[in-house]
Amino acid sequence: MTPGNNGASTPEDDDPFGYLYADGQANGAQPPSGGYGYPNSVNRVRAVGTRQYGQQPQASQTAPYGQVPQQSAPGRPNAHYAAPETLPGGAPTAQQQVPGGGGGGRGGRGPNTKGLLIGAIAVVAAVVIGIGVAMLGGEKDKDEPDNQANPGPTQSQASKPSPSSSKSGESKVDLPKIDAKALRLGGGASLAQDVKGAQSDGGIYVGNLNQVGSSVTWTVNGIPKDGAYTVFARYSTVDEDQEMTLTVNGKPFGSKLNMGNFTHTSDGDFTKGWTKTYAWPTLNKGTNTITVSCQDGDKCNVLLDQLWLKAGQVKD
């Protein structure tokens, strides 16, 4: 007995794959035909390239191993086999191309990268905006005062000066103002109203002050406290600048009271020369006397209209 040949009804005959080996074929092993749980369709071999799409396959005959099975009569389907295209809604007979692109083969268009890029940018922008809004909300909450019922002053309120303060830091109070006719006159000073433009009651002013010894005196009551004040004088002059002596509480103040020709009137018309000047004397609380006089060396060609006071050292 040769190796691998143990006679009939040996394991070679029971081997379902014995037909694959040479010694099995020598012992008559045959491919399975419906045995071992395989359908008959497993041995229906079709030569490469013989099947045509769109045609009904012909029924095949069982043939010995290694031979092409016989085709059934044309138009008669194999009772044991049905190609996918013969089933209801069978497989497509040609590759379909998706309109508008995308997809598989070389002939198809690639993915819509432009749309994807725009979508990604939109998502990033939405995230950035959301983060910015959240951060701004946090800053606002942090800056809000804890006590909403009693918030602090606004910027405009904080930057506004207090109505009770002046440029020099003194408290503003209602200080007196006096017309010329209420002043006490001295020397050759007299009242007049020929020249228009005086703002005192009735347009009355003090004239004839250009003589040495002429003067006006104002007794001021109600000064709230000691300190610096500004005394203003409204007057008219023409041609040359003038200057007179200012006396406060019996003492000359400064060098001279400047009464310049600030309107630059040069035709002698006093109606065009009305202007004002000021000085910064120190006054005492209560009552003070202020005198404007023409002394030796002064230039006193002026018409005096009014005197008034302001707290602190101001120019207006």
CSV table of C-alpha atoms in Angstrom, one decimal:
chain,number,residue,atom,x,y,z
A,1,MET,CA,0.0,0.0,0.0
A,2,THR,CA,1.5,3.3,-1.1
A,3,PRO,CA,1.6,6.3,1.2
A,4,GLY,CA,-1.6,8.4,1.1
A,5,ASN,CA,-3.6,5.5,-0.5
A,6,ASN,CA,-5.3,3.4,2.2
A,7,GLY,CA,-8.0,1.9,0.0
A,8,ALA,CA,-11.6,2.6,-0.5
A,9,SER,CA,-13.8,4.1,2.2
A,10,THR,CA,-10.7,5.7,3.7
A,11,PRO,CA,-10.5,9.3,5.1
A,12,GLU,CA,-9.6,10.6,1.7
A,13,ASP,CA,-13.2,9.7,0.6
A,14,ASP,CA,-14.6,11.6,3.6
A,15,ASP,CA,-12.5,14.7,3.1
A,16,PRO,CA,-14.8,17.4,1.6
A,17,PHE,CA,-11.8,19.0,0.1
A,18,GLY,CA,-10.2,15.8,-1.2
A,19,TYR,CA,-10.8,16.9,-4.8
A,20,LEU,CA,-8.3,19.7,-4.3
A,21,TYR,CA,-5.4,17.2,-4.0
A,22,ALA,CA,-3.9,15.0,-6.6
A,23,ASP,CA,-4.2,11.8,-4.6
A,24,GLY,CA,-7.8,12.6,-3.8
A,25,GLN,CA,-8.6,13.1,-7.5
A,26,ALA,CA,-6.9,9.8,-8.2
A,27,ASN,CA,-9.2,8.1,-5.8
A,28,GLY,CA,-12.2,9.6,-7.6
A,29,ALA,CA,-13.0,12.5,-5.2
A,30,GLN,CA,-15.6,14.9,-6.7
A,31,PRO,CA,-16.5,18.5,-5.9
A,32,PRO,CA,-19.4,18.8,-3.6
A,33,SER,CA,-22.9,19.1,-5.2
A,34,GLY,CA,-25.3,20.5,-2.7
A,35,GLY,CA,-23.5,18.7,0.2
A,36,TYR,CA,-22.0,20.0,3.4
A,37,GLY,CA,-24.5,22.9,3.6
A,38,TYR,CA,-23.3,24.7,0.4
A,39,PRO,CA,-25.9,25.7,-2.2
A,40,ASN,CA,-25.4,24.4,-5.7
A,41,SER,CA,-24.6,27.9,-6.8
A,42,VAL,CA,-21.0,27.6,-5.4
A,43,ASN,CA,-19.9,25.4,-8.3
A,44,ARG,CA,-21.3,27.5,-11.0
A,45,VAL,CA,-18.2,28.9,-12.6
A,46,ARG,CA,-18.4,31.6,-15.2
A,47,ALA,CA,-15.4,32.3,-17.3
A,48,VAL,CA,-14.0,35.8,-16.9
A,49,GLY,CA,-15.6,38.3,-19.3
A,50,THR,CA,-18.5,36.1,-20.4
A,51,ARG,CA,-21.2,37.8,-18.3
A,52,GLN,CA,-22.9,40.8,-19.9
A,53,TYR,CA,-24.7,43.4,-17.8
A,54,GLY,CA,-28.3,43.8,-18.5
A,55,GLN,CA,-28.8,40.2,-19.8
A,56,GLN,CA,-30.5,37.4,-17.9
A,57,PRO,CA,-28.0,34.8,-16.9
A,58,GLN,CA,-28.5,31.3,-18.3
A,59,ALA,CA,-29.0,28.4,-16.1
A,60,SER,CA,-25.9,26.3,-15.7
A,61,GLN,CA,-25.5,22.7,-15.6
A,62,THR,CA,-23.4,20.9,-13.0
A,63,ALA,CA,-20.2,19.9,-14.7
A,64,PRO,CA,-17.1,18.0,-13.6
A,65,TYR,CA,-14.6,20.0,-11.7
A,66,GLY,CA,-12.4,22.2,-13.9
A,67,GLN,CA,-15.0,22.4,-16.8
A,68,VAL,CA,-17.2,25.4,-17.7
A,69,PRO,CA,-20.8,24.6,-16.9
A,70,GLN,CA,-23.3,24.4,-19.8
A,71,GLN,CA,-25.7,27.3,-20.2
A,72,SER,CA,-29.4,26.8,-20.0
A,73,ALA,CA,-31.7,27.7,-22.9
A,74,PRO,CA,-31.8,31.4,-23.7
A,75,GLY,CA,-34.5,33.3,-21.9
A,76,ARG,CA,-34.9,30.7,-19.2
A,77,PRO,CA,-33.5,31.7,-15.8
A,78,ASN,CA,-31.7,29.3,-13.7
A,79,ALA,CA,-34.0,27.9,-11.0
A,80,HIS,CA,-31.2,28.0,-8.5
A,81,TYR,CA,-29.7,31.4,-9.2
A,82,ALA,CA,-30.9,34.9,-9.8
A,83,ALA,CA,-28.5,37.8,-10.5
A,84,PRO,CA,-29.1,40.9,-8.5
A,85,GLU,CA,-30.2,42.8,-11.6
A,86,THR,CA,-33.1,40.4,-12.0
A,87,LEU,CA,-34.6,41.2,-8.6
A,88,PRO,CA,-37.2,43.9,-8.1
A,89,GLY,CA,-35.4,47.3,-8.1
A,90,GLY,CA,-32.3,45.4,-9.2
A,91,ALA,CA,-28.7,46.7,-9.2
A,92,PRO,CA,-27.9,49.6,-11.5
A,93,THR,CA,-26.5,48.7,-14.8
A,94,ALA,CA,-24.2,51.7,-15.0
A,95,GLN,CA,-22.4,53.9,-12.5
A,96,GLN,CA,-24.5,57.0,-11.6
A,97,GLN,CA,-23.0,60.3,-11.2
A,98,VAL,CA,-24.3,62.6,-8.4
A,99,PRO,CA,-25.3,66.0,-9.8
A,100,GLY,CA,-23.3,68.9,-8.5
A,101,GLY,CA,-20.2,67.0,-7.7
A,102,GLY,CA,-18.8,65.2,-4.9
A,103,GLY,CA,-17.9,61.7,-4.9
A,104,GLY,CA,-16.1,58.8,-5.8
A,105,GLY,CA,-14.6,58.4,-9.2
A,106,ARG,CA,-12.0,60.4,-11.0
A,107,GLY,CA,-14.8,61.9,-13.2
A,108,GLY,CA,-16.7,63.2,-10.1
A,109,ARG,CA,-16.1,66.5,-8.5
A,110,GLY,CA,-14.3,66.8,-5.1
A,111,PRO,CA,-15.9,67.9,-1.9
A,112,ASN,CA,-17.1,71.5,-1.7
A,113,THR,CA,-14.0,72.8,0.1
A,114,LYS,CA,-15.1,76.5,-0.3
A,115,GLY,CA,-18.4,75.8,1.5
A,116,LEU,CA,-16.6,73.9,4.3
A,117,LEU,CA,-14.1,76.8,4.7
A,118,ILE,CA,-16.8,79.4,4.9
A,119,GLY,CA,-18.7,77.3,7.4
A,120,ALA,CA,-15.6,76.9,9.6
A,121,ILE,CA,-14.9,80.6,9.5
A,122,ALA,CA,-18.5,81.3,10.5
A,123,VAL,CA,-18.2,79.0,13.5
A,124,VAL,CA,-14.9,80.5,14.6
A,125,ALA,CA,-16.3,84.1,14.3
A,126,ALA,CA,-19.4,83.1,16.3
A,127,VAL,CA,-17.2,81.7,19.1
A,128,VAL,CA,-15.0,84.8,19.2
A,129,ILE,CA,-18.0,87.1,19.3
A,130,GLY,CA,-19.5,85.1,22.1
A,131,ILE,CA,-16.3,85.2,24.1
A,132,GLY,CA,-16.0,89.0,23.6
A,133,VAL,CA,-19.6,89.6,24.7
A,134,ALA,CA,-19.0,87.5,27.8
A,135,MET,CA,-15.9,89.4,28.7
A,136,LEU,CA,-17.6,92.8,28.2
A,137,GLY,CA,-20.5,91.7,30.4
A,138,GLY,CA,-18.0,90.6,33.1
A,139,GLU,CA,-16.2,94.0,32.9
A,140,LYS,CA,-19.5,95.9,33.1
A,141,ASP,CA,-20.6,93.9,36.2
A,142,LYS,CA,-17.2,94.5,37.8
A,143,ASP,CA,-17.3,98.2,37.2
A,144,GLU,CA,-20.9,98.7,38.5
A,145,PRO,CA,-21.1,100.1,42.0
A,146,ASP,CA,-22.3,97.6,44.6
A,147,ASN,CA,-24.8,100.1,46.0
A,148,GLN,CA,-27.2,100.8,43.1
A,149,ALA,CA,-29.5,102.8,45.3
A,150,ASN,CA,-26.8,105.4,46.0
A,151,PRO,CA,-24.4,105.6,42.9
A,152,GLY,CA,-21.4,107.9,42.9
A,153,PRO,CA,-21.3,111.1,40.9
A,154,THR,CA,-21.1,110.8,37.1
A,155,GLN,CA,-18.2,112.1,35.2
A,156,SER,CA,-19.9,115.3,34.2
A,157,GLN,CA,-21.0,115.9,37.8
A,158,ALA,CA,-17.6,115.2,39.2
A,159,SER,CA,-15.8,117.5,36.8
A,160,LYS,CA,-18.2,120.4,37.4
A,161,PRO,CA,-16.8,122.9,40.0
A,162,SER,CA,-18.8,123.4,43.1
A,163,PRO,CA,-21.0,126.4,42.8
A,164,SER,CA,-19.8,127.7,46.1
A,165,SER,CA,-16.1,127.8,45.0
A,166,SER,CA,-14.3,130.5,43.0
A,167,LYS,CA,-11.1,130.4,40.9
A,168,SER,CA,-9.1,131.3,44.0
A,169,GLY,CA,-10.8,128.7,46.2
A,170,GLU,CA,-12.9,131.3,48.1
A,171,SER,CA,-16.6,130.6,48.7
A,172,LYS,CA,-18.9,132.6,46.4
A,173,VAL,CA,-21.2,134.9,48.2
A,174,ASP,CA,-23.5,137.7,47.2
A,175,LEU,CA,-21.2,140.7,47.5
A,176,PRO,CA,-22.4,144.3,47.1
A,177,LYS,CA,-22.3,146.5,44.0
A,178,ILE,CA,-22.8,150.3,44.1
A,179,ASP,CA,-23.7,152.9,41.6
A,180,ALA,CA,-21.9,156.2,41.3
A,181,LYS,CA,-24.6,158.3,42.8
A,182,ALA,CA,-24.5,156.3,46.1
A,183,LEU,CA,-20.8,157.0,46.6
A,184,ARG,CA,-19.5,159.6,48.9
A,185,LEU,CA,-17.8,162.3,46.9
A,186,GLY,CA,-14.8,164.3,47.9
A,187,GLY,CA,-12.9,167.4,46.5
A,188,GLY,CA,-14.2,168.6,43.2
A,189,ALA,CA,-15.9,165.4,42.2
A,190,SER,CA,-19.6,165.8,41.0
A,191,LEU,CA,-22.4,163.7,39.5
A,192,ALA,CA,-23.4,164.1,35.8
A,193,GLN,CA,-25.3,162.2,33.1
A,194,ASP,CA,-24.5,164.0,29.9
A,195,VAL,CA,-22.3,161.2,28.4
A,196,LYS,CA,-24.3,158.2,27.4
A,197,GLY,CA,-23.3,154.6,28.2
A,198,ALA,CA,-23.2,154.6,32.0
A,199,GLN,CA,-24.9,151.5,33.4
A,200,SER,CA,-25.7,153.0,36.9
A,201,ASP,CA,-29.2,153.9,37.7
A,202,GLY,CA,-30.4,156.8,35.6
A,203,GLY,CA,-27.1,156.8,33.6
A,204,ILE,CA,-25.5,158.9,36.4
A,205,TYR,CA,-21.7,158.9,36.7
A,206,VAL,CA,-19.1,160.8,38.7
A,207,GLY,CA,-17.1,163.5,36.8
A,208,ASN,CA,-14.6,166.2,37.5
A,209,LEU,CA,-12.2,163.6,39.0
A,210,ASN,CA,-9.2,165.1,37.1
A,211,GLN,CA,-8.4,167.5,39.9
A,212,VAL,CA,-6.0,166.6,42.7
A,213,GLY,CA,-8.0,165.9,45.9
A,214,SER,CA,-11.1,164.6,44.0
A,215,SER,CA,-12.3,161.3,45.3
A,216,VAL,CA,-15.1,158.7,45.7
A,217,THR,CA,-15.4,156.5,48.8
A,218,TRP,CA,-17.4,153.3,49.3
A,219,THR,CA,-18.2,152.0,52.7
A,220,VAL,CA,-18.7,148.2,52.3
A,221,ASN,CA,-20.7,146.2,54.8
A,222,GLY,CA,-21.1,142.5,55.1
A,223,ILE,CA,-17.7,141.1,54.1
A,224,PRO,CA,-18.0,137.5,55.2
A,225,LYS,CA,-14.4,136.8,56.3
A,226,ASP,CA,-10.9,138.1,56.0
A,227,GLY,CA,-9.1,137.3,52.8
A,228,ALA,CA,-8.4,138.2,49.2
A,229,TYR,CA,-11.1,139.9,47.1
A,230,THR,CA,-11.4,141.6,43.8
A,231,VAL,CA,-12.7,145.2,43.4
A,232,PHE,CA,-14.0,146.2,40.0
A,233,ALA,CA,-14.4,149.7,38.6
A,234,ARG,CA,-16.4,150.6,35.5
A,235,TYR,CA,-15.3,153.9,33.9
A,236,SER,CA,-14.7,155.7,30.6
A,237,THR,CA,-11.6,157.4,29.3
A,238,VAL,CA,-10.1,158.5,26.0
A,239,ASP,CA,-6.7,159.1,24.4
A,240,GLU,CA,-4.0,158.4,27.0
A,241,ASP,CA,-4.1,155.7,29.7
A,242,GLN,CA,-5.0,156.9,33.1
A,243,GLU,CA,-4.1,155.8,36.7
A,244,MET,CA,-5.5,156.8,40.1
A,245,THR,CA,-4.8,155.9,43.8
A,246,LEU,CA,-6.7,153.1,45.5
A,247,THR,CA,-6.9,153.2,49.3
A,248,VAL,CA,-8.3,150.3,51.3
A,249,ASN,CA,-9.1,150.9,55.0
A,250,GLY,CA,-7.1,154.2,55.0
A,251,LYS,CA,-3.9,152.6,53.4
A,252,PRO,CA,-2.9,152.9,49.8
A,253,PHE,CA,-3.1,149.6,48.0
A,254,GLY,CA,-0.4,148.7,45.5
A,255,SER,CA,1.2,151.3,43.3
A,256,LYS,CA,-1.7,152.7,41.3
A,257,LEU,CA,-5.1,151.6,40.0
A,258,ASN,CA,-4.7,151.0,36.3
A,259,MET,CA,-7.4,152.8,34.3
A,260,GLY,CA,-6.1,152.4,30.8
A,261,ASN,CA,-7.7,153.3,27.5
A,262,PHE,CA,-8.6,149.7,26.7
A,263,THR,CA,-11.1,150.7,24.0
A,264,HIS,CA,-8.4,152.7,22.1
A,265,THR,CA,-10.7,155.7,21.8
A,266,SER,CA,-8.8,158.6,20.3
A,267,ASP,CA,-11.3,161.1,19.2
A,268,GLY,CA,-12.2,162.4,22.6
A,269,ASP,CA,-15.7,160.7,22.6
A,270,PHE,CA,-16.3,159.3,26.1
A,271,THR,CA,-19.4,157.5,24.9
A,272,LYS,CA,-17.0,155.0,23.2
A,273,GLY,CA,-14.6,154.6,26.1
A,274,TRP,CA,-16.6,152.7,28.6
A,275,THR,CA,-14.6,149.8,30.0
A,276,LYS,CA,-13.5,148.2,33.4
A,277,THR,CA,-10.5,147.6,35.5
A,278,TYR,CA,-9.8,145.6,38.7
A,279,ALA,CA,-7.5,145.2,41.7
A,280,TRP,CA,-6.9,142.4,44.3
A,281,PRO,CA,-7.0,144.0,47.8
A,282,THR,CA,-7.2,142.1,51.1
A,283,LEU,CA,-10.4,142.9,53.1
A,284,ASN,CA,-11.4,142.3,56.7
A,285,LYS,CA,-14.5,140.5,57.8
A,286,GLY,CA,-17.4,143.0,58.4
A,287,THR,CA,-17.0,146.6,57.3
A,288,ASN,CA,-14.3,148.1,55.0
A,289,THR,CA,-13.7,151.4,53.2
A,290,ILE,CA,-12.5,151.7,49.6
A,291,THR,CA,-11.5,155.0,48.1
A,292,VAL,CA,-10.5,156.0,44.5
A,293,SER,CA,-8.8,159.4,44.4
A,294,CYS,CA,-6.7,161.7,42.3
A,295,GLN,CA,-3.3,162.4,44.0
A,296,ASP,CA,-0.2,164.2,42.9
A,297,GLY,CA,1.3,162.5,39.8
A,298,ASP,CA,-2.0,160.7,38.9
A,299,LYS,CA,-3.8,160.9,35.6
A,300,CYS,CA,-7.4,161.3,36.4
A,301,ASN,CA,-9.3,162.1,33.2
A,302,VAL,CA,-12.0,159.5,33.8
A,303,LEU,CA,-15.8,159.2,34.3
A,304,LEU,CA,-16.6,156.7,37.1
A,305,ASP,CA,-19.8,154.6,36.7
A,306,GLN,CA,-19.9,151.7,39.3
A,307,LEU,CA,-17.9,149.7,41.8
A,308,TRP,CA,-18.4,146.0,42.9
A,309,LEU,CA,-16.7,143.2,44.7
A,310,LYS,CA,-16.0,139.5,44.1
A,311,ALA,CA,-14.5,136.9,46.4
A,312,GLY,CA,-11.0,135.8,45.6
A,313,GLN,CA,-8.6,137.0,43.0
A,314,VAL,CA,-10.5,136.8,39.7
A,315,LYS,CA,-10.4,138.8,36.5
A,316,ASP,CA,-14.0,138.6,35.5
